[in-house]
PDB file of C-alpha atoms and ligand atoms in Angstrom:
ATOM      1  CA  MET A 205      97.684 113.850  85.494  1.00 74.00           C
ATOM      2  CA  SER A 206     100.325 115.191  83.112  1.00 92.00           C
ATOM      3  CA  VAL A 207     104.053 115.273  83.648  1.00 97.00           C
ATOM      4  CA  VAL A 208     106.033 118.149  82.151  1.00 98.00           C
ATOM      5  CA  VAL A 209     109.184 116.771  80.511  1.00 98.00           C
ATOM      6  CA  PHE A 210     112.378 118.842  80.366  1.00 98.00           C
ATOM      7  CA  GLU A 211     115.234 117.697  78.161  1.00 98.00           C
ATOM      8  CA  LYS A 212     117.294 120.840  78.675  1.00 98.00           C
ATOM      9  CA  ILE A 213     119.077 121.998  81.816  1.00 98.00           C
ATOM     10  CA  THR A 214     117.796 125.558  81.376  1.00 98.00           C
ATOM     11  CA  GLY A 215     114.159 124.353  81.351  1.00 98.00           C
ATOM     12  CA  VAL A 216     114.225 122.358  84.575  1.00 98.00           C
ATOM     13  CA  ARG A 217     116.394 124.954  86.303  1.00 98.00           C
ATOM     14  CA  ARG A 218     113.917 127.767  85.487  1.00 98.00           C
ATOM     15  CA  TRP A 219     110.921 125.587  86.512  1.00 98.00           C
ATOM     16  CA  SER A 220     112.476 124.910  89.919  1.00 98.00           C
ATOM     17  CA  GLU A 221     113.658 128.499  90.441  1.00 98.00           C
ATOM     18  CA  ASP A 222     110.249 129.971  89.554  1.00 98.00           C
ATOM     19  CA  LEU A 223     108.422 127.696  92.006  1.00 98.00           C
ATOM     20  CA  GLN A 224     110.872 128.341  94.809  1.00 98.00           C
ATOM     21  CA  ALA A 225     110.725 132.109  94.149  1.00 98.00           C
ATOM     22  CA  LYS A 226     106.992 131.828  94.884  1.00 98.00           C
ATOM     23  CA  GLY A 227     107.795 130.097  98.185  1.00 98.00           C
ATOM     24  CA  GLU A 228     106.811 126.600  96.958  1.00 98.00           C
ATOM     25  CA  SER A 229     109.128 123.716  97.785  1.00 98.00           C
ATOM     26  CA  VAL A 230     110.626 121.320  95.235  1.00 98.00           C
ATOM     27  CA  GLY A 231     111.504 117.696  96.018  1.00 98.00           C
ATOM     28  CA  PHE A 232     113.836 115.768  93.722  1.00 99.00           C
ATOM     29  CA  VAL A 233     114.160 112.038  93.010  1.00 98.00           C
ATOM     30  CA  PRO A 234     117.194 111.260  90.802  1.00 98.00           C
ATOM     31  CA  THR A 235     116.959 107.893  89.005  1.00 98.00           C
ATOM     32  CA  MET A 236     118.375 105.945  86.091  1.00 98.00           C
ATOM     33  CA  GLY A 237     114.873 104.899  84.996  1.00 97.00           C
ATOM     34  CA  ALA A 238     113.419 101.370  84.765  1.00 96.00           C
ATOM     35  CA  LEU A 239     111.188 102.617  87.534  1.00 97.00           C
ATOM     36  CA  HIS A 240     109.629 100.233  90.052  1.00 96.00           C
ATOM     37  CA  GLN A 241     107.771 100.383  93.356  1.00 96.00           C
ATOM     38  CA  GLY A 242     110.994 101.309  95.171  1.00 97.00           C
ATOM     39  CA  HIS A 243     111.177 104.507  93.107  1.00 98.00           C
ATOM     40  CA  MET A 244     107.447 105.075  93.640  1.00 98.00           C
ATOM     41  CA  SER A 245     108.020 105.006  97.402  1.00 98.00           C
ATOM     42  CA  LEU A 246     110.647 107.761  97.004  1.00 98.00           C
ATOM     43  CA  ILE A 247     108.222 109.831  94.929  1.00 98.00           C
ATOM     44  CA  ASP A 248     105.436 109.303  97.492  1.00 98.00           C
ATOM     45  CA  ARG A 249     107.757 110.439 100.245  1.00 98.00           C
ATOM     46  CA  ALA A 250     108.778 113.500  98.195  1.00 98.00           C
ATOM     47  CA  LYS A 251     105.121 114.333  97.488  1.00 98.00           C
ATOM     48  CA  ASP A 252     104.322 114.187 101.209  1.00 98.00           C
ATOM     49  CA  ALA A 253     107.226 116.486 102.079  1.00 98.00           C
ATOM     50  CA  CYS A 254     107.274 118.992  99.186  1.00 98.00           C
ATOM     51  CA  ASP A 255     104.833 121.061  97.105  1.00 98.00           C
ATOM     52  CA  HIS A 256     106.248 119.840  93.778  1.00 98.00           C
ATOM     53  CA  VAL A 257     108.220 116.761  92.729  1.00 98.00           C
ATOM     54  CA  VAL A 258     110.661 116.340  89.877  1.00 98.00           C
ATOM     55  CA  VAL A 259     112.211 112.991  88.900  1.00 98.00           C
ATOM     56  CA  SER A 260     115.268 112.692  86.677  1.00 98.00           C
ATOM     57  CA  ILE A 261     115.949 109.748  84.394  1.00 98.00           C
ATOM     58  CA  PHE A 262     119.529 109.611  83.190  1.00 98.00           C
ATOM     59  CA  VAL A 263     121.509 106.429  82.674  1.00 98.00           C
ATOM     60  CA  ASN A 264     124.803 107.960  83.714  1.00 98.00           C
ATOM     61  CA  PRO A 265     127.635 106.439  81.628  1.00 97.00           C
ATOM     62  CA  THR A 266     130.423 107.647  83.944  1.00 97.00           C
ATOM     63  CA  GLN A 267     129.274 105.456  86.845  1.00 97.00           C
ATOM     64  CA  PHE A 268     129.441 102.193  84.893  1.00 95.00           C
ATOM     65  CA  ASN A 269     132.797 100.495  85.204  1.00 88.00           C
ATOM     66  CA  ASN A 270     131.684  97.794  82.791  1.00 89.00           C
ATOM     67  CA  SER A 271     130.526  98.675  79.243  1.00 92.00           C
ATOM     68  CA  GLU A 272     128.330  95.555  78.985  1.00 92.00           C
ATOM     69  CA  ASP A 273     126.505  96.518  82.176  1.00 91.00           C
ATOM     70  CA  LEU A 274     125.863  99.976  80.682  1.00 94.00           C
ATOM     71  CA  ALA A 275     124.649  98.500  77.383  1.00 94.00           C
ATOM     72  CA  ASN A 276     122.353  96.040  79.182  1.00 92.00           C
ATOM     73  CA  TYR A 277     120.957  98.511  81.700  1.00 93.00           C
ATOM     74  CA  PRO A 278     117.162  98.460  81.197  1.00 93.00           C
ATOM     75  CA  ARG A 279     115.688 101.507  79.432  1.00 96.00           C
ATOM     76  CA  THR A 280     111.904 101.598  79.696  1.00 96.00           C
ATOM     77  CA  TYR A 281     110.859 105.200  78.965  1.00 97.00           C
ATOM     78  CA  ASP A 282     107.210 104.529  78.002  1.00 97.00           C
ATOM     79  CA  HIS A 283     106.620 102.397  81.087  1.00 97.00           C
ATOM     80  CA  ASP A 284     108.401 104.978  83.274  1.00 98.00           C
ATOM     81  CA  ILE A 285     106.394 107.952  82.062  1.00 98.00           C
ATOM     82  CA  GLY A 286     103.178 105.959  82.630  1.00 97.00           C
ATOM     83  CA  LEU A 287     104.201 105.288  86.231  1.00 97.00           C
ATOM     84  CA  LEU A 288     105.171 108.927  86.786  1.00 98.00           C
ATOM     85  CA  LYS A 289     101.732 110.045  85.537  1.00 97.00           C
ATOM     86  CA  SER A 290      99.932 107.505  87.710  1.00 96.00           C
ATOM     87  CA  VAL A 291     101.763 108.572  90.855  1.00 96.00           C
ATOM     88  CA  GLY A 292     101.185 112.297  90.246  1.00 95.00           C
ATOM     89  CA  CYS A 293     104.793 113.370  89.666  1.00 98.00           C
ATOM     90  CA  ASP A 294     104.920 116.977  88.394  1.00 98.00           C
ATOM     91  CA  ALA A 295     108.018 117.013  86.215  1.00 98.00           C
ATOM     92  CA  LEU A 296     110.598 114.765  84.583  1.00 98.00           C
ATOM     93  CA  PHE A 297     114.128 115.845  83.734  1.00 99.00           C
ATOM     94  CA  TYR A 298     115.259 113.603  80.875  1.00 98.00           C
ATOM     95  CA  PRO A 299     118.553 114.948  79.531  1.00 98.00           C
ATOM     96  CA  SER A 300     120.761 113.481  76.814  1.00 98.00           C
ATOM     97  CA  ILE A 301     124.394 112.542  77.409  1.00 97.00           C
ATOM     98  CA  PRO A 302     125.749 115.658  75.578  1.00 98.00           C
ATOM     99  CA  GLU A 303     123.386 117.819  77.650  1.00 98.00           C
ATOM    100  CA  MET A 304     124.876 116.513  80.903  1.00 98.00           C
ATOM    101  CA  TYR A 305     128.435 116.059  79.626  1.00 98.00           C
ATOM    102  CA  PRO A 306     129.232 118.657  76.943  1.00 98.00           C
ATOM    103  CA  LYS A 307     132.843 117.720  77.693  1.00 97.00           C
ATOM    104  CA  PRO A 308     134.254 114.644  79.477  1.00 95.00           C
ATOM    105  CA  GLU A 309     134.026 115.114  83.234  1.00 96.00           C
ATOM    106  CA  LYS A 310     134.616 112.940  86.284  1.00 94.00           C
ATOM    107  CA  LYS A 311     135.583 114.422  89.615  1.00 97.00           C
ATOM    108  CA  HIS A 312     137.487 112.373  92.170  1.00 97.00           C
ATOM    109  CA  TRP A 313     136.501 112.000  95.803  1.00 97.00           C
ATOM    110  CA  ASP A 314     138.389 110.295  98.597  1.00 98.00           C
ATOM    111  CA  PHE A 315     136.329 109.722 101.720  1.00 98.00           C
ATOM    112  CA  GLY A 316     138.484 106.884 103.086  1.00 98.00           C
ATOM    113  CA  LEU A 317     136.694 103.562 103.541  1.00 98.00           C
ATOM    114  CA  LEU A 318     133.447 105.114 102.391  1.00 98.00           C
ATOM    115  CA  THR A 319     134.870 105.474  98.885  1.00 98.00           C
ATOM    116  CA  SER A 320     137.494 102.694  98.864  1.00 98.00           C
ATOM    117  CA  SER A 321     135.720  99.671 100.391  1.00 98.00           C
ATOM    118  CA  LEU A 322     133.044  97.252  99.109  1.00 98.00           C
ATOM    119  CA  GLU A 323     131.316  98.896  96.081  1.00 98.00           C
ATOM    120  CA  GLY A 324     134.263 101.289  95.828  1.00 98.00           C
ATOM    121  CA  PHE A 325     136.703  98.363  95.684  1.00 98.00           C
ATOM    122  CA  TYR A 326     134.722  96.109  93.346  1.00 98.00           C
ATOM    123  CA  ARG A 327     133.509  98.862  90.992  1.00 96.00           C
ATOM    124  CA  PRO A 328     136.518 101.145  90.464  1.00 96.00           C
ATOM    125  CA  GLY A 329     135.458 104.606  89.292  1.00 96.00           C
ATOM    126  CA  HIS A 330     131.786 103.956  90.004  1.00 97.00           C
ATOM    127  CA  PHE A 331     131.501 106.324  92.947  1.00 98.00           C
ATOM    128  CA  ASP A 332     133.414 109.126  91.204  1.00 98.00           C
ATOM    129  CA  GLY A 333     130.950 108.939  88.300  1.00 98.00           C
ATOM    130  CA  MET A 334     127.942 108.652  90.595  1.00 98.00           C
ATOM    131  CA  LEU A 335     128.973 111.607  92.773  1.00 98.00           C
ATOM    132  CA  THR A 336     129.861 113.695  89.707  1.00 98.00           C
ATOM    133  CA  ILE A 337     126.381 113.306  88.259  1.00 98.00           C
ATOM    134  CA  VAL A 338     124.556 113.661  91.594  1.00 98.00           C
ATOM    135  CA  GLN A 339     126.394 116.923  92.306  1.00 98.00           C
ATOM    136  CA  LYS A 340     125.574 118.223  88.803  1.00 98.00           C
ATOM    137  CA  LEU A 341     121.906 117.220  89.124  1.00 99.00           C
ATOM    138  CA  LEU A 342     121.553 118.770  92.583  1.00 99.00           C
ATOM    139  CA  GLU A 343     123.135 122.014  91.344  1.00 98.00           C
ATOM    140  CA  ILE A 344     120.830 122.131  88.300  1.00 98.00           C
ATOM    141  CA  VAL A 345     117.574 121.342  90.106  1.00 98.00           C
ATOM    142  CA  SER A 346     118.523 122.968  93.449  1.00 98.00           C
ATOM    143  CA  PRO A 347     115.714 121.212  95.343  1.00 98.00           C
ATOM    144  CA  LYS A 348     114.883 121.699  99.011  1.00 98.00           C
ATOM    145  CA  GLN A 349     115.111 117.950  99.555  1.00 98.00           C
ATOM    146  CA  ALA A 350     116.438 115.030  97.495  1.00 99.00           C
ATOM    147  CA  PHE A 351     115.330 111.444  98.077  1.00 98.00           C
ATOM    148  CA  PHE A 352     117.494 108.316  97.754  1.00 98.00           C
ATOM    149  CA  GLY A 353     116.873 104.656  98.557  1.00 98.00           C
ATOM    150  CA  GLU A 354     118.708 102.865 101.357  1.00 98.00           C
ATOM    151  CA  LYS A 355     119.246  99.850  99.097  1.00 98.00           C
ATOM    152  CA  ASP A 356     122.304 101.695  97.813  1.00 98.00           C
ATOM    153  CA  PHE A 357     123.481 102.153 101.383  1.00 98.00           C
ATOM    154  CA  GLN A 358     127.065 103.126 100.597  1.00 98.00           C
ATOM    155  CA  GLN A 359     125.907 105.461  97.803  1.00 98.00           C
ATOM    156  CA  LEU A 360     123.579 107.231 100.234  1.00 98.00           C
ATOM    157  CA  ALA A 361     126.342 107.646 102.834  1.00 98.00           C
ATOM    158  CA  LEU A 362     128.613 109.111 100.142  1.00 98.00           C
ATOM    159  CA  ILE A 363     125.993 111.496  98.797  1.00 98.00           C
ATOM    160  CA  ARG A 364     125.461 112.835 102.341  1.00 98.00           C
ATOM    161  CA  LYS A 365     129.228 113.299 102.705  1.00 98.00           C
ATOM    162  CA  MET A 366     129.620 114.971  99.277  1.00 98.00           C
ATOM    163  CA  VAL A 367     126.732 117.368 100.038  1.00 98.00           C
ATOM    164  CA  GLU A 368     128.409 118.270 103.339  1.00 98.00           C
ATOM    165  CA  VAL A 369     131.875 118.742 101.794  1.00 98.00           C
ATOM    166  CA  GLU A 370     130.555 120.752  98.807  1.00 98.00           C
ATOM    167  CA  SER A 371     128.180 122.760 101.089  1.00 98.00           C
ATOM    168  CA  LEU A 372     125.202 122.085  98.832  1.00 98.00           C
ATOM    169  CA  PRO A 373     121.995 123.659 100.203  1.00 98.00           C
ATOM    170  CA  VAL A 374     119.862 120.507 100.048  1.00 98.00           C
ATOM    171  CA  GLU A 375     118.559 118.026 102.605  1.00 98.00           C
ATOM    172  CA  ILE A 376     119.258 114.402 101.689  1.00 98.00           C
ATOM    173  CA  VAL A 377     116.446 112.071 102.723  1.00 98.00           C
ATOM    174  CA  GLY A 378     117.126 108.314 102.915  1.00 98.00           C
ATOM    175  CA  CYS A 379     114.128 106.038 102.317  1.00 98.00           C
ATOM    176  CA  PRO A 380     113.748 102.375 103.385  1.00 97.00           C
ATOM    177  CA  ILE A 381     114.335  99.474 100.986  1.00 97.00           C
ATOM    178  CA  VAL A 382     111.153  98.252  99.328  1.00 98.00           C
ATOM    179  CA  ARG A 383     111.004  94.458  99.031  1.00 98.00           C
ATOM    180  CA  GLU A 384     108.935  92.085  96.904  1.00 97.00           C
ATOM    181  CA  HIS A 385     106.466  89.920  98.877  1.00 97.00           C
ATOM    182  CA  ASP A 386     109.125  87.190  99.132  1.00 97.00           C
ATOM    183  CA  GLY A 387     111.922  89.471 100.348  1.00 98.00           C
ATOM    184  CA  LEU A 388     113.846  90.317  97.151  1.00 98.00           C
ATOM    185  CA  ALA A 389     114.924  93.965  97.303  1.00 98.00           C
ATOM    186  CA  MET A 390     113.396  95.905  94.425  1.00 98.00           C
ATOM    187  CA  SER A 391     115.960  96.869  91.801  1.00 97.00           C
ATOM    188  CA  SER A 392     115.875  97.974  88.172  1.00 93.00           C
ATOM    189  CA  ARG A 393     118.163  95.020  87.447  1.00 94.00           C
ATOM    190  CA  ASN A 394     115.560  92.475  88.659  1.00 96.00           C
ATOM    191  CA  VAL A 395     113.768  92.617  85.280  1.00 93.00           C
ATOM    192  CA  ARG A 396     116.820  90.885  83.781  1.00 94.00           C
ATOM    193  CA  LEU A 397     116.449  87.814  86.033  1.00 97.00           C
ATOM    194  CA  ASN A 398     114.821  84.775  84.434  1.00 98.00           C
ATOM    195  CA  GLU A 399     112.382  82.647  86.460  1.00 98.00           C
ATOM    196  CA  LYS A 400     115.077  80.358  87.870  1.00 98.00           C
ATOM    197  CA  GLN A 401     117.423  83.229  88.705  1.00 98.00           C
ATOM    198  CA  ARG A 402     114.578  85.128  90.352  1.00 98.00           C
ATOM    199  CA  ILE A 403     114.230  82.204  92.816  1.00 98.00           C
ATOM    200  CA  GLU A 404     117.997  81.868  93.264  1.00 98.00           C
ATOM    201  CA  ALA A 405     118.200  85.575  94.119  1.00 98.00           C
ATOM    202  CA  LEU A 406     116.071  84.983  97.223  1.00 98.00           C
ATOM    203  CA  ALA A 407     119.206  83.624  98.923  1.00 98.00           C
ATOM    204  CA  ILE A 408     120.334  87.248  99.357  1.00 98.00           C
ATOM    205  CA  SER A 409     117.523  88.513 101.591  1.00 98.00           C
ATOM    206  CA  ARG A 410     117.244  85.081 103.267  1.00 98.00           C
ATOM    207  CA  THR A 411     120.902  85.316 104.301  1.00 98.00           C
ATOM    208  CA  LEU A 412     120.530  88.877 105.575  1.00 98.00           C
ATOM    209  CA  ARG A 413     117.487  87.902 107.662  1.00 98.00           C
ATOM    210  CA  ARG A 414     119.301  84.848 109.073  1.00 97.00           C
ATOM    211  CA  VAL A 415     122.350  86.902 109.989  1.00 97.00           C
ATOM    212  CA  ASN A 416     120.166  89.528 111.631  1.00 96.00           C
ATOM    213  CA  GLU A 417     118.428  86.824 113.710  1.00 95.00           C
ATOM    214  CA  GLU A 418     121.721  85.228 114.733  1.00 96.00           C
ATOM    215  CA  SER A 419     123.212  88.580 115.752  1.00 95.00           C
ATOM    216  CA  ALA A 420     121.601  88.110 119.164  1.00 93.00           C
ATOM    217  CA  PHE A 421     124.142  85.368 119.953  1.00 94.00           C
ATOM    218  CA  SER A 422     127.053  85.728 117.485  1.00 96.00           C
ATOM    219  CA  ASN A 423     129.705  88.367 116.962  1.00 96.00           C
ATOM    220  CA  PRO A 424     130.123  90.200 113.621  1.00 97.00           C
ATOM    221  CA  GLN A 425     133.135  88.136 112.514  1.00 97.00           C
ATOM    222  CA  GLU A 426     131.279  84.847 113.084  1.00 97.00           C
ATOM    223  CA  LEU A 427     128.336  86.249 111.172  1.00 98.00           C
ATOM    224  CA  VAL A 428     130.441  87.370 108.226  1.00 98.00           C
ATOM    225  CA  ARG A 429     131.678  83.762 107.903  1.00 98.00           C
ATOM    226  CA  ARG A 430     128.092  82.519 108.292  1.00 98.00           C
ATOM    227  CA  GLY A 431     126.785  84.897 105.619  1.00 98.00           C
ATOM    228  CA  MET A 432     129.598  83.991 103.232  1.00 98.00           C
ATOM    229  CA  ASP A 433     128.981  80.260 103.770  1.00 98.00           C
ATOM    230  CA  LEU A 434     125.241  80.573 103.220  1.00 98.00           C
ATOM    231  CA  LEU A 435     125.711  82.540 100.007  1.00 98.00           C
ATOM    232  CA  SER A 436     128.578  80.404  98.698  1.00 98.00           C
ATOM    233  CA  ASP A 437     126.391  77.297  99.149  1.00 98.00           C
ATOM    234  CA  ALA A 438     123.342  78.872  97.505  1.00 98.00           C
ATOM    235  CA  PRO A 439     122.709  77.484  93.987  1.00 98.00           C
ATOM    236  CA  GLY A 440     123.216  79.977  91.142  1.00 98.00           C
ATOM    237  CA  VAL A 441     124.786  82.622  93.407  1.00 98.00           C
ATOM    238  CA  ARG A 442     128.338  83.922  92.886  1.00 98.00           C
ATOM    239  CA  LEU A 443     129.377  85.857  95.957  1.00 98.00           C
ATOM    240  CA  GLU A 444     131.322  89.086  95.503  1.00 98.00           C
ATOM    241  CA  TYR A 445     131.300  90.319  99.094  1.00 98.00           C
ATOM    242  CA  PHE A 446     129.470  89.937 102.364  1.00 98.00           C
ATOM    243  CA  ALA A 447     130.526  92.354 105.098  1.00 98.00           C
ATOM    244  CA  ILE A 448     129.353  93.726 108.416  1.00 98.00           C
ATOM    245  CA  VAL A 449     130.553  97.279 109.003  1.00 98.00           C
ATOM    246  CA  ASN A 450     129.947 100.330 111.135  1.00 97.00           C
ATOM    247  CA  ALA A 451     127.102 102.051 109.259  1.00 97.00           C
ATOM    248  CA  ALA A 452     128.707 105.500 109.598  1.00 96.00           C
ATOM    249  CA  THR A 453     132.411 104.771 109.012  1.00 96.00           C
ATOM    250  CA  PHE A 454     132.303 101.511 107.011  1.00 98.00           C
ATOM    251  CA  GLN A 455     134.968 100.127 109.344  1.00 98.00           C
ATOM    252  CA  PRO A 456     134.613  96.289 109.413  1.00 98.00           C
ATOM    253  CA  LEU A 457     133.401  95.165 112.841  1.00 97.00           C
ATOM    254  CA  THR A 458     134.881  92.638 115.211  1.00 95.00           C
ATOM    255  CA  GLU A 459     132.411  93.471 118.002  1.00 94.00           C
ATOM    256  CA  TRP A 460     128.982  95.073 118.084  1.00 95.00           C
ATOM    257  CA  PRO A 461     129.299  98.837 118.564  1.00 92.00           C
ATOM    258  CA  GLU A 462     127.637 100.267 121.698  1.00 89.00           C
ATOM    259  CA  ASN A 463     125.841 103.323 120.369  1.00 90.00           C
ATOM    260  CA  GLU A 464     126.293 103.053 116.640  1.00 94.00           C
ATOM    261  CA  GLU A 465     124.579 101.115 113.913  1.00 95.00           C
ATOM    262  CA  ALA A 466     125.990  98.026 112.251  1.00 97.00           C
ATOM    263  CA  VAL A 467     124.977  97.083 108.733  1.00 98.00           C
ATOM    264  CA  ALA A 468     125.409  93.867 106.746  1.00 98.00           C
ATOM    265  CA  LEU A 469     126.070  94.514 103.054  1.00 98.00           C
ATOM    266  CA  VAL A 470     126.151  92.043 100.221  1.00 98.00           C
ATOM    267  CA  ALA A 471     126.889  91.934  96.491  1.00 98.00           C
ATOM    268  CA  VAL A 472     126.414  88.821  94.367  1.00 98.00           C
ATOM    269  CA  TYR A 473     126.135  87.800  90.755  1.00 98.00           C
ATOM    270  CA  ILE A 474     123.175  85.743  89.630  1.00 98.00           C
ATOM    271  CA  GLY A 475     124.323  84.719  86.143  1.00 97.00           C
ATOM    272  CA  GLU A 476     125.612  87.987  84.679  1.00 94.00           C
ATOM    273  CA  ILE A 477     123.360  90.151  86.832  1.00 95.00           C
ATOM    274  CA  ARG A 478     124.921  91.919  89.779  1.00 96.00           C
ATOM    275  CA  LEU A 479     122.624  92.516  92.753  1.00 98.00           C
ATOM    276  CA  ILE A 480     123.258  94.305  96.039  1.00 98.00           C
ATOM    277  CA  ASP A 481     121.285  94.399  99.276  1.00 98.00           C
ATOM    278  CA  ASN A 482     121.809  95.278 102.923  1.00 98.00           C
ATOM    279  CA  MET A 483     120.222  95.135 106.348  1.00 98.00           C
ATOM    280  CA  VAL A 484     120.842  97.247 109.422  1.00 97.00           C
ATOM    281  CA  ILE A 485     121.536  94.731 112.191  1.00 96.00           C
ATOM    282  CA  ASN A 486     119.139  94.838 115.078  1.00 83.00           C
ATOM    283  CA  LYS A 487     121.017  92.742 117.609  1.00 70.00           C
ATOM    284  CA  LYS A 488     118.561  93.414 120.448  1.00 61.00           C
ATOM    285  CA  ARG A 489     115.637  91.709 118.665  1.00 43.00           C
TER     286      ARG A 489
HETATM  287  O1  PAF B 645     120.881 105.143  92.343  1.00 72.64           O
HETATM  288  C1  PAF B 645     120.826 105.530  91.153  1.00 72.64           C
HETATM  289  O2  PAF B 645     119.854 105.262  90.415  1.00 72.64           O
HETATM  290  C2  PAF B 645     121.974 106.341  90.586  1.00 72.64           C
HETATM  291  O3  PAF B 645     123.181 105.949  91.140  1.00 72.64           O
HETATM  292  C3  PAF B 645     121.774 107.863  90.741  1.00 72.64           C
HETATM  293  C4  PAF B 645     121.758 108.267  92.184  1.00 72.64           C
HETATM  294  C5  PAF B 645     120.475 108.283  90.065  1.00 72.64           C
HETATM  295  C6  PAF B 645     122.933 108.602  90.051  1.00 72.64           C
HETATM  296  O4  PAF B 645     123.020 108.276  88.697  1.00 72.64           O
END
């Protein structure tokens, strides 16, 4: 199976327009590469829903608030293209930085707690850069549907909001987190973990599972303390945040909401590697 690679905006735009003019649907999976089974699950979902699938690989400099993180971000083009062929992806959009940013550009969005809390607080500028590139990519590819992982829970909520505010004609589809057999959420950053760190990182999903179990008999505030204690005591883990918020508003919770979802979100450092994860709390389990 071959994958057609577009490096220019005009190429991928024409490809998508021509297909859609013939009445064939295009699904889009934006990525920063270093593809793994989590990305493959997004592509599978897109293949089920749409006639054609295009993936983008672009390590977007404007969403990195730390130059070392950008420099160390894994770039694995040969491996990625092999995976895209094996999964039957139709097209890859692989632009250069000057192609996407002929001039410096970073829009600013303010969606209250959605932009200012958690990732927004700890990674200043990250969401502006992320939303800038996602809007540009969606406008270039103009797919019927675009697919994003729920691991980046706050990112997904913001993309939905941006699409609504900018009236973009695309349906955003959220796809479940894919976990390794032992619970670690799949992430492009996992390849940077050494053997010891890989084991230490299991404290993240272990804590989320424990908190979810204990939600049957504890309130959110007690569980935030519990989650923070568990992660602070875990060897090799440096806690950045552990929070339980309303999944729609990102308002921190003191009680379980009646008809709305609650989500526990976490960010930690394992050595120099920053990992995030989350779990929607199912307090009726
Ligand atoms: O989740 C990612 O990989 C990136 O944030 C995205 C959505 C591709 C934008 O660069």
